[in-house]
Tab-separated table of C-alpha atoms in Angstrom:
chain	number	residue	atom	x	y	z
A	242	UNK	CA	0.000	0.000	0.000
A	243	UNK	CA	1.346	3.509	-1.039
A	244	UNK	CA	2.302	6.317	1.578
A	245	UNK	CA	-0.899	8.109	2.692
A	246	UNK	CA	-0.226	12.090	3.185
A	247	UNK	CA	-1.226	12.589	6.388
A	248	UNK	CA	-2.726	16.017	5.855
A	249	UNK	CA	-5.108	15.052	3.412
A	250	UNK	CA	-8.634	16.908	4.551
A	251	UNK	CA	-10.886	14.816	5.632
A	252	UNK	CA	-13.523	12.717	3.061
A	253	UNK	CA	-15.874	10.127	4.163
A	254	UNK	CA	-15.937	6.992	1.709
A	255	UNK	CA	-19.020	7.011	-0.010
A	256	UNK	CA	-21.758	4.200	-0.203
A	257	UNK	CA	-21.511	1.892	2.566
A	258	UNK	CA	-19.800	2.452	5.908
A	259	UNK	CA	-15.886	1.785	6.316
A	260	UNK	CA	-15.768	-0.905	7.857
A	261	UNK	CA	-13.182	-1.292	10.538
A	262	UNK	CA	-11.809	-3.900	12.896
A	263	UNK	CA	-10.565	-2.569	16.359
A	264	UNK	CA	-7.847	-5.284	18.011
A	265	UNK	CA	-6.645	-5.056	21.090
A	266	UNK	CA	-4.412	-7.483	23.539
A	267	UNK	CA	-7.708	-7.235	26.172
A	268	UNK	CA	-10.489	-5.114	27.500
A	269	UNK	CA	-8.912	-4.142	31.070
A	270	UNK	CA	-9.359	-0.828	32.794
A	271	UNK	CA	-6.178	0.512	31.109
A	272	UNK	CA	-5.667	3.809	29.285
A	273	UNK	CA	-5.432	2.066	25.659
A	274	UNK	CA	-8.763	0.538	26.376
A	275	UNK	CA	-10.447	3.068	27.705
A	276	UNK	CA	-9.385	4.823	24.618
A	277	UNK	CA	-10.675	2.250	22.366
A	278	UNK	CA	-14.466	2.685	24.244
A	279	UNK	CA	-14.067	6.279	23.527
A	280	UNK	CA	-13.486	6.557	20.252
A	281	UNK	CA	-16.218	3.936	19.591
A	282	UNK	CA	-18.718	6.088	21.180
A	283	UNK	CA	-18.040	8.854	19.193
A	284	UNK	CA	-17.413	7.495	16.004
A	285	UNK	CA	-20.320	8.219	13.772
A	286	UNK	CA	-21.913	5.167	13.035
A	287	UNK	CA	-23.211	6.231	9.094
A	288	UNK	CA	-20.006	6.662	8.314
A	289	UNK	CA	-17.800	4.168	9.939
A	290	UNK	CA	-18.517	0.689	11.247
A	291	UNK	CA	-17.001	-2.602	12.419
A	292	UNK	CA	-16.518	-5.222	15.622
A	293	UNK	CA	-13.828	-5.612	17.877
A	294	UNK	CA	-11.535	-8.538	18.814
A	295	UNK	CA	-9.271	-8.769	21.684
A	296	UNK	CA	-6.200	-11.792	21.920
A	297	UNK	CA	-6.736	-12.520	25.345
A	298	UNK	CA	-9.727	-12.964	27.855
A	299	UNK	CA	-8.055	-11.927	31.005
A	300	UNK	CA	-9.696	-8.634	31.438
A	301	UNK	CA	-12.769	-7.532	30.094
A	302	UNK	CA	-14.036	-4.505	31.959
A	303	UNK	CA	-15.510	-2.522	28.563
A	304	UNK	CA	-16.043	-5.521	27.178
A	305	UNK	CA	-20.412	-4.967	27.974
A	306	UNK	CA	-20.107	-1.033	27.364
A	307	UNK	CA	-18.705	-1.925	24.101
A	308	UNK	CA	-21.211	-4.720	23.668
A	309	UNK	CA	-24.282	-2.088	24.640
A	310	UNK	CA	-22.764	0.331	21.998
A	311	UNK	CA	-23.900	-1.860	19.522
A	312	UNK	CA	-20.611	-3.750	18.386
A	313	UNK	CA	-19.409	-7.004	18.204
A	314	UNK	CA	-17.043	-7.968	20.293
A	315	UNK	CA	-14.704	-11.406	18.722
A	316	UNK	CA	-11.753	-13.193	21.483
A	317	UNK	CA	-9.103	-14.770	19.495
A	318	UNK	CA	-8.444	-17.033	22.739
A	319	UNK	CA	-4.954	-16.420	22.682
A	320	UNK	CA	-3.176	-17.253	26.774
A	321	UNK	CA	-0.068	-15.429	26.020
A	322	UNK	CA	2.088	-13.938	23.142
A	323	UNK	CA	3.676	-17.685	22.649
A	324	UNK	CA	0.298	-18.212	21.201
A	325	UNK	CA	0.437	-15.572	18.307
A	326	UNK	CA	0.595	-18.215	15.437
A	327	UNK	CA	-3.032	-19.821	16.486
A	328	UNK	CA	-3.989	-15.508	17.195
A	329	UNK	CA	-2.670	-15.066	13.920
A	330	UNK	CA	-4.683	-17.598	11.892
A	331	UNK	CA	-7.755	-17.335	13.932
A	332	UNK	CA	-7.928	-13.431	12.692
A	333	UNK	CA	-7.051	-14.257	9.116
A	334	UNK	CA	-10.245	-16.405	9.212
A	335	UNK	CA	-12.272	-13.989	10.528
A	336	UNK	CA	-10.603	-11.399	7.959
A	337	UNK	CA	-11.511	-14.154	5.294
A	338	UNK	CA	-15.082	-14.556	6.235
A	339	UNK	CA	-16.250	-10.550	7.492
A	340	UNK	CA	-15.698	-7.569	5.191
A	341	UNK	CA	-13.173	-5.387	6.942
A	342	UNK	CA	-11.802	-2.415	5.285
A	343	UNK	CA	-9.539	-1.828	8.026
A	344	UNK	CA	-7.562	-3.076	10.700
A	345	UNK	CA	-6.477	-0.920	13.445
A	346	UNK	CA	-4.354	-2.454	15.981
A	347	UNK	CA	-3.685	-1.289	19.844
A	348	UNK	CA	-0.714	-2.416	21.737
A	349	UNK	CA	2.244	-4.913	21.036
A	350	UNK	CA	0.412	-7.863	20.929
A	351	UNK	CA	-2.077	-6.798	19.385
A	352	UNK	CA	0.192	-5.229	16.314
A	353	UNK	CA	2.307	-8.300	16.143
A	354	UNK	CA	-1.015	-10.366	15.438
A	355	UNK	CA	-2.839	-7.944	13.314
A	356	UNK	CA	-0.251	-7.006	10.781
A	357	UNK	CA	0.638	-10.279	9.857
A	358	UNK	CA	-3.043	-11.364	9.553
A	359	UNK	CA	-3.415	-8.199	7.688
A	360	UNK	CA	-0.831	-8.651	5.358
A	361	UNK	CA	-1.910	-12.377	4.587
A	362	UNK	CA	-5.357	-11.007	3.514
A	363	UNK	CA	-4.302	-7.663	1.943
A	364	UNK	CA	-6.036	-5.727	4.397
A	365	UNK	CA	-4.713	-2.731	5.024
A	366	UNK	CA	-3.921	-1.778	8.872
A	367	UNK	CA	-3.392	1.202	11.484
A	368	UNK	CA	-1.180	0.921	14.384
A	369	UNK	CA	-1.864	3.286	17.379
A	370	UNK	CA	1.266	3.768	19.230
A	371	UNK	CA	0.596	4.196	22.916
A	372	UNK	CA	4.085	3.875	24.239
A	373	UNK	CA	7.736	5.051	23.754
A	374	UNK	CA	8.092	1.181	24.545
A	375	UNK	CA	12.077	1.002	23.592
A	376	UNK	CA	13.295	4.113	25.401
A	377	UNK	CA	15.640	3.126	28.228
A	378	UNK	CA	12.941	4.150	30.791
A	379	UNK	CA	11.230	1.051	29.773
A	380	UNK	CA	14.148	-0.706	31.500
A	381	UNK	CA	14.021	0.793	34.900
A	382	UNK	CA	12.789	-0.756	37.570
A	383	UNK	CA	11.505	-3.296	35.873
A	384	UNK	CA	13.023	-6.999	36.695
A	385	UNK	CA	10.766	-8.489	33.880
A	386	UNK	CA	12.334	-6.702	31.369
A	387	UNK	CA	15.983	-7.327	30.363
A	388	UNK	CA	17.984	-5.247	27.609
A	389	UNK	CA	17.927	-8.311	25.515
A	390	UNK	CA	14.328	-8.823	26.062
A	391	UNK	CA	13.431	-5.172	24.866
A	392	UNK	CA	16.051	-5.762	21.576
A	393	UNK	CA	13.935	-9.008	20.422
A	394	UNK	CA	10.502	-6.983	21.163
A	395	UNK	CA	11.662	-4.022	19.143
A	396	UNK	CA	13.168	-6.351	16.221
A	397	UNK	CA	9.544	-8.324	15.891
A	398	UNK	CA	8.101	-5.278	15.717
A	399	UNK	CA	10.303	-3.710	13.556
A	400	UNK	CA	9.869	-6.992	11.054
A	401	UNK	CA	6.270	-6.815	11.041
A	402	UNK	CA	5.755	-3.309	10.021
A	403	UNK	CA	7.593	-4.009	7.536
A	404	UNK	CA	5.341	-7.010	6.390
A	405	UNK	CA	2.223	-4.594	6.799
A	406	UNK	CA	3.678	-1.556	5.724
A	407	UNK	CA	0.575	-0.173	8.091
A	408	UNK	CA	-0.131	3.788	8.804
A	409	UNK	CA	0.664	4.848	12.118
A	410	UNK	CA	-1.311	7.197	14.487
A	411	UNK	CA	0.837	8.316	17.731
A	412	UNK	CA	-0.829	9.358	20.425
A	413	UNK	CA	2.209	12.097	21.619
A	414	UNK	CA	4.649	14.266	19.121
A	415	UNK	CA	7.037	12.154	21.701
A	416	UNK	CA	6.013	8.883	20.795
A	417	UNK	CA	5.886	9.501	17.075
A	418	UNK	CA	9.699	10.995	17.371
A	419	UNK	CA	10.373	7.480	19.563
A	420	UNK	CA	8.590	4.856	17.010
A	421	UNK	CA	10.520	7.173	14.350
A	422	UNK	CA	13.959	6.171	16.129
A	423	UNK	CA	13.487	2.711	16.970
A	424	UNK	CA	11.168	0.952	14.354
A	425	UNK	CA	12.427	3.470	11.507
A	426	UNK	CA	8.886	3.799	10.361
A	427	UNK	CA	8.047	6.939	8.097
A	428	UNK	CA	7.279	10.649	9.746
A	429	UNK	CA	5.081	10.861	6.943
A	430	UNK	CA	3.189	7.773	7.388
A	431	UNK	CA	2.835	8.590	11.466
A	432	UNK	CA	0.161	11.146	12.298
A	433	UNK	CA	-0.104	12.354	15.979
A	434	UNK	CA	-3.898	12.354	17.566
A	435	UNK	CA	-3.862	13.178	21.017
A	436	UNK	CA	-5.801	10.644	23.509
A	437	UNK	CA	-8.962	12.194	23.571
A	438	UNK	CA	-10.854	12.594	26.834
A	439	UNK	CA	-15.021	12.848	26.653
A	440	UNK	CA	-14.766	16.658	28.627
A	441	UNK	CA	-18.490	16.731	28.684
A	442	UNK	CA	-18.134	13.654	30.902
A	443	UNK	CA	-14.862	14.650	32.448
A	444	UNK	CA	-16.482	18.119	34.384
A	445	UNK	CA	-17.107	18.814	37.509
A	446	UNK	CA	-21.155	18.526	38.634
A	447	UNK	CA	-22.786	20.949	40.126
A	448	UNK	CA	-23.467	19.728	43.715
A	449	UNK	CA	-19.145	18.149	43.985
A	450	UNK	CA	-19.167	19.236	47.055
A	451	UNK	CA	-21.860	17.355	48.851
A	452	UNK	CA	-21.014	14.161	46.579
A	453	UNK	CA	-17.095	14.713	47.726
A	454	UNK	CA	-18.363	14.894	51.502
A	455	UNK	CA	-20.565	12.077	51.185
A	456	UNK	CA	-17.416	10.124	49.788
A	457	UNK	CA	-14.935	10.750	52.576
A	458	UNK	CA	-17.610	9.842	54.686
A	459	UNK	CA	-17.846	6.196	52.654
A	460	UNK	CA	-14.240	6.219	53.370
A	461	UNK	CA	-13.615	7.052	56.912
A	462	UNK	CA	-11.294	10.333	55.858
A	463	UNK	CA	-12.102	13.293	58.211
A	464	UNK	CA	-13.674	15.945	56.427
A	465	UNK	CA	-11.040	18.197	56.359
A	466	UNK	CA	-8.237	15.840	55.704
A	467	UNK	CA	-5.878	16.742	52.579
A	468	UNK	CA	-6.166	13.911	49.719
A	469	UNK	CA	-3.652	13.153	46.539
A	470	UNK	CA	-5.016	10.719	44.092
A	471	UNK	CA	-3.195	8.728	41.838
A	472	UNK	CA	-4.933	6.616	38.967
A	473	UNK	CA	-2.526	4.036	37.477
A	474	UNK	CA	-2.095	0.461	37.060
A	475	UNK	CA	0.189	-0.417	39.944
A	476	UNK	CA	3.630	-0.904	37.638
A	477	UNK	CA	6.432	0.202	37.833
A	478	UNK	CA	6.157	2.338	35.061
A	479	UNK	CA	4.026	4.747	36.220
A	480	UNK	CA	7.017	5.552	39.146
A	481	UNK	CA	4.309	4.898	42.397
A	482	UNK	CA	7.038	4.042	44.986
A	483	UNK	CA	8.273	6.901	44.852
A	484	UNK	CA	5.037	8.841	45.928
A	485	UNK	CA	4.864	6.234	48.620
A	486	UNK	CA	8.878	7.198	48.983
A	487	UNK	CA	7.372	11.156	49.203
A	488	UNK	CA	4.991	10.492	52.444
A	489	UNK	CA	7.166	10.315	55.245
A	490	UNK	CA	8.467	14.434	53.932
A	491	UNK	CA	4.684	15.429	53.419
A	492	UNK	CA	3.417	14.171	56.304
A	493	UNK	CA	5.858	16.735	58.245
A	494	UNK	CA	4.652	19.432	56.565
A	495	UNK	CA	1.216	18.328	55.818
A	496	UNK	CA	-0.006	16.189	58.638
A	497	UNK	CA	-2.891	13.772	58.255
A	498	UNK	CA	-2.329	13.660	54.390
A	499	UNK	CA	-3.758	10.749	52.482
A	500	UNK	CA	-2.715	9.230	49.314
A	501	UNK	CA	-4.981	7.300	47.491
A	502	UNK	CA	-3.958	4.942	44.157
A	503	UNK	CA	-6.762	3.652	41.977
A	504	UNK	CA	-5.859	0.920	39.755
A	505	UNK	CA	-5.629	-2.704	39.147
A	506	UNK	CA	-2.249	-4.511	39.028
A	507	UNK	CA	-0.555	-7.998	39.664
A	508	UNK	CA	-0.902	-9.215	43.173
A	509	UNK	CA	2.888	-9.049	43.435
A	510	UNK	CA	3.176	-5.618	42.788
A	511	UNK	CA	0.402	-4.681	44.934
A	512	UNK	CA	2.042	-6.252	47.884
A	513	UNK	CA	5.267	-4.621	47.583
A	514	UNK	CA	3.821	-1.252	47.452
A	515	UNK	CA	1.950	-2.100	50.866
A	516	UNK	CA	5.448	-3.159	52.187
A	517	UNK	CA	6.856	-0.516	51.110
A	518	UNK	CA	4.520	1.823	52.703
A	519	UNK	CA	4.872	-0.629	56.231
A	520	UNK	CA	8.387	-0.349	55.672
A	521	UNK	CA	8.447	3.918	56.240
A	522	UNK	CA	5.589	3.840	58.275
A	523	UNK	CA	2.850	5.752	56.203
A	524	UNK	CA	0.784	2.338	55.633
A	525	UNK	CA	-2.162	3.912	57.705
A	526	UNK	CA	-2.238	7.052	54.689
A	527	UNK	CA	-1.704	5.177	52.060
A	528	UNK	CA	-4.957	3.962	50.642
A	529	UNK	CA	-4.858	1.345	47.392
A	530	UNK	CA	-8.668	1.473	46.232
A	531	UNK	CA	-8.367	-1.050	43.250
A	532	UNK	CA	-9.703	-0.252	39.876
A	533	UNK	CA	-12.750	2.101	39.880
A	534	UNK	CA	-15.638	1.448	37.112
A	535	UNK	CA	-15.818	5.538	37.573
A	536	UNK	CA	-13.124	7.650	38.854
A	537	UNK	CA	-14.722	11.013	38.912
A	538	UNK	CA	-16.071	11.187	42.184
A	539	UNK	CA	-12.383	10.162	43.352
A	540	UNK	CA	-10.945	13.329	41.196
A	541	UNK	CA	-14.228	15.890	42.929
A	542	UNK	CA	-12.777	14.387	46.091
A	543	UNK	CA	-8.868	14.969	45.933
A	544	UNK	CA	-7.171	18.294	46.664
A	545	UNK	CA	-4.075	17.436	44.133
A	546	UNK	CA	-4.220	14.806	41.353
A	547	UNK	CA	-0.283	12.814	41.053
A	548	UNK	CA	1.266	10.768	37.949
A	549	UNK	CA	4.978	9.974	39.019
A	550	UNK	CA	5.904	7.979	35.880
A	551	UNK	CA	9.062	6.780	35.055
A	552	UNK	CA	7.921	6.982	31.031
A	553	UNK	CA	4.321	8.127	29.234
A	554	UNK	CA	3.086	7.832	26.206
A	555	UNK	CA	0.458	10.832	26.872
A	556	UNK	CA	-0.947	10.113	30.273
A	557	UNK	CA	-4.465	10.176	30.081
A	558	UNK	CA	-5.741	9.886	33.558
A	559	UNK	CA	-3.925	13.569	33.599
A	560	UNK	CA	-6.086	14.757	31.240
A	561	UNK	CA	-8.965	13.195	32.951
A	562	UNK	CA	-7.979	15.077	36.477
A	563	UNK	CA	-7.487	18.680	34.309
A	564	UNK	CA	-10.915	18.151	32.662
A	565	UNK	CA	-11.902	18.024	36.120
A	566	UNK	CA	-9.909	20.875	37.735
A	567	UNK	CA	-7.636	19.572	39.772
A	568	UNK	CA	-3.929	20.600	39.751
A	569	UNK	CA	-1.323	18.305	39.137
A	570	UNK	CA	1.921	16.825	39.868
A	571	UNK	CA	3.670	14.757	37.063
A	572	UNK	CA	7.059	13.987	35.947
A	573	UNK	CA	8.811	15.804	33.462
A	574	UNK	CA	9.818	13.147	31.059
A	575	UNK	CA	8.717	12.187	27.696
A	576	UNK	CA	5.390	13.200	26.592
A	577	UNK	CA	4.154	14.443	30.180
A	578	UNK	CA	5.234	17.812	29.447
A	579	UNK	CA	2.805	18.032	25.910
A	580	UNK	CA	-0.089	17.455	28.597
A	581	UNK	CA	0.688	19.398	31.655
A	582	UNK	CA	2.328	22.754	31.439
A	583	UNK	CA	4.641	23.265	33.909
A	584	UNK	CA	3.751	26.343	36.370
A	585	UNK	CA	0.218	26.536	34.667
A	586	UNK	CA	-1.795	23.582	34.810
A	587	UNK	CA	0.465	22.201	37.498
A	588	UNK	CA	3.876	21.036	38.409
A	589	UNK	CA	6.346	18.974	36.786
A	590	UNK	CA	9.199	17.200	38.579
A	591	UNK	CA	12.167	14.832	37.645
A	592	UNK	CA	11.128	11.043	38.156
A	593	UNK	CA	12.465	8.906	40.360
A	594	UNK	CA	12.281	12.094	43.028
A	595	UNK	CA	10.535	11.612	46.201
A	596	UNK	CA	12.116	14.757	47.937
A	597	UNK	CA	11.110	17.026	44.477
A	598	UNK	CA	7.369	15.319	44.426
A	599	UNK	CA	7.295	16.071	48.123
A	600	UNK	CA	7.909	19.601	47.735
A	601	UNK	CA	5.449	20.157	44.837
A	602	UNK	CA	2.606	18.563	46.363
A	603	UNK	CA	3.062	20.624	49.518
A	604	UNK	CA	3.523	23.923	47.846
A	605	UNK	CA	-0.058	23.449	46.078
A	606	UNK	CA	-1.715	21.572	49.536
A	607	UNK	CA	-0.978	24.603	51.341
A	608	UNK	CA	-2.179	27.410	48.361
A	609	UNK	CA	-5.847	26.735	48.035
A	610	UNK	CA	-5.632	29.967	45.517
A	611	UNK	CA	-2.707	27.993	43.118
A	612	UNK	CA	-4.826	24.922	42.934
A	613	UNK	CA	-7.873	26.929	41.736
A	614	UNK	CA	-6.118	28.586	39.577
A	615	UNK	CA	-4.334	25.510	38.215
A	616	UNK	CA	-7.091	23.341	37.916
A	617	UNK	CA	-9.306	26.117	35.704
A	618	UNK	CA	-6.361	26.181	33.272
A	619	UNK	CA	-6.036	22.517	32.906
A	620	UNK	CA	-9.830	22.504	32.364
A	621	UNK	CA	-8.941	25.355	29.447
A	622	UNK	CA	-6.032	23.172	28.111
A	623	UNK	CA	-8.241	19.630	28.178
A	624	UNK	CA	-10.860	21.596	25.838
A	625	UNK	CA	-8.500	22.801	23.525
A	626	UNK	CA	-6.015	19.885	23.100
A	627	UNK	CA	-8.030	17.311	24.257
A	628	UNK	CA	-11.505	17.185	23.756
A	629	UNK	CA	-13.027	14.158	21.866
A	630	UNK	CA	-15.094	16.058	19.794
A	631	UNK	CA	-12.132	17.448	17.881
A	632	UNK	CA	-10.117	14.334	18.094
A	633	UNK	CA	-12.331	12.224	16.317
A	634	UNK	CA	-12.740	13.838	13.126
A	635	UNK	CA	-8.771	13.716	12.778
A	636	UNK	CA	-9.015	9.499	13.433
A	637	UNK	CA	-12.218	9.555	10.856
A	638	UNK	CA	-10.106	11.342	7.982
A	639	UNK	CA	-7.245	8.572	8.854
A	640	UNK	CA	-10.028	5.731	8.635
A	641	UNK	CA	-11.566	7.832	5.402
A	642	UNK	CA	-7.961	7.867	3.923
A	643	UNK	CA	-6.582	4.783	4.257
A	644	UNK	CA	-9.363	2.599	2.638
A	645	UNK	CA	-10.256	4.937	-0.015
A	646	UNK	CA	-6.586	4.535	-0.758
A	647	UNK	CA	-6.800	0.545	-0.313
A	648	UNK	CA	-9.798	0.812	-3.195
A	649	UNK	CA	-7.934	2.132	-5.407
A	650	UNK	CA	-4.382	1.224	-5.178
């Protein structure tokens, strides 16, 4: 398939609906897939059609919203990545049998199987790329992931782009200038679409007060207790020791602070963040509320809204906590800075820094005025850059693009 400009204005294929197939490794409560329910929501349905499939049936929390939107939803049965040749030929047959004018594919798995199905049916394909996933960040902390480990992941993926030769849609300027560097896939085959966040959803209701009381009541938290939330899947990506490693320096200047981490995780990692925690002797204000079907009234609750990552692709639970006015404390690293403007919209820090994240949180814990103002420029900056309803016309003219090119190439 022939390079498709990716500033080509946007043009709906005529006739029937483009039909699309949305794959995905599963249907957990992570950022990718909450993306994927998104953009299927908004999508409009005369236009653009499909199903989804997902490899493997570990997690399916959107797997009924996606159902009650109206799509089918396909399991390749895949248990792990070892599986990818049965993945592989189980999609082909669906490819055979369903008219798909498009496959776009969401994480590695997901890209590995798709392409190569793809390619064998001459189906043309769109990778999202969530992740700067071969950055040496990927590599810290992380005792599951050896340098050899990361070369082999990057040289499969590497080979199967170029089997697919598929279009590319980034969700960061950073992770576009990453996949650039380390797949050596085209700039002018990679477009960047933000991750977009539903801000009509994402907005503070009218009576947050009351429901925010009536919360910390649910939760045993005096009412005028200070509260940081962190949403994240408890890896060690997303850098949440070291907000643990931050307590013991906030509590001294903020006493009775709570910290509270919504997210699902392995058991394992769970556990060592409790130890850790034990360990410093924080464990009674560290709260780990699992994941939440709905974290807004958790963001209407918290005074201060953390990411500490080690690495980002975007960071969308940041955008979620700006739509909803809270200030916030990231890292500076990779794409965090395209999201949350440092000084304005909150506070960015070096990862890996409990002392710096200490000292941020506390400077906007104890300035009730800085938060405000924060918070009502994140809300400005979530509309502007981030809002769904300009996001999805920018994935439509991709969809419209690449399979009225497919027709007639």
């Amino acid at each position: 398939m022939k390079a498709v400009p990716a500033d080509v204005s946007n043009s709906h294929v005529a006739l029937a609906p483009v039909r699309v197939l949305h794959l995905i490794e599963d249907l957990g409560p992570g950022g990718a897939e909450r993306l994927l329910f998104v953009n299927l929501s908004r999508l409009d349905r005369k236009s653009f059609d499909g199903l989804v499939c997902h490899l493997y049936d570990r997690a399916l929390h959107w797997k009924q919203p996606i159902l009650d939107l109206g799509y089918p939803v396909l399991s390749l049965g895949m248990r792990s990545i070892r599986d990818l040749p049965q993945g592989v030929a189980r999609l082909a047959r669906i490819l055979k049998h369903e008219r798909v004018d498009v496959v776009h594919t969401h994480l590695y798995g997901a890209n590995l199987v798709g392409r190569i199905a793809a390619a064998m049916r001459g189906v043309p394909v769109i990778s999202s790329l969530h992740n700067p996933d071969y950055e040496p960040a990927a590599l810290r902390d992380n005792a599951a992931l050896s340098p050899a480990k990361l070369r082999l992941l990057c040289w499969l993926d590497r080979a199967s782009c170029r089997l697919a030769h598929p279009e590319f849609v980034a969700v960061s300027q950073y992770v576009k200038q990453s996949a650039v560097q380390y797949l050596g896939i085209p700039e002018n085959r990679t477009r960047v679409i933000y991750n977009p966040v539903d801000t009509d959803v994402f907005t503070r209701s009218a009576d947050a007060g009351v429901r925010a009381t009536r919360l910390r009541a649910d939760l045993g938290l005096d009412p005028t207790v200070p509260v940081i939330l962190c949403v994240a899947r408890l890896d060690p990506q997303k850098g949440l020791r070291y907000l643990i490693e931050a307590m013991p320096a906030l509590l001294r200047e903020v006493p009775g602070v709570v910290v509270m981490f919504a997210g699902g995780g392995q058991p394992a990692a769970r556990s060592a963040l409790v130890s850790l925690a034990e360990t410093l002797k924080v464990g009674s204000q560290v709260r780990f509320l699992g994941v939440q079907a709905d974290v807004r009234p958790y963001l209407e609750l918290c005074d201060v809204f953390v990411l500490p990552s080690l690495y980002e692709g975007m960071g969308i639970s940041l955008v979620e906590a700006m739509a909803m006015e809270r200030a916030c404390v990231a890292t500076s690293t990779t794409a965090v800075p395209e999201v949350v403007t440092d000084g304005l919209s909150g506070f960015l820090v070096a990862p890996a820094n409990p002392s710096a994240l200490a000292a941020a949180i506390t400077r906007l814990l104890q300035n009730p005025g800085l938060r405000a103002r924060m918070g009502a420029e994140g809300r400005r900056i979530a509309l502007e850059r981030f809002d769904v309803s300009r996001n999805i016309g920018q994935l439509e003219s991709v969809y419209s693009q690449v399979a009225r090119h497919s027709a007639v190439a």
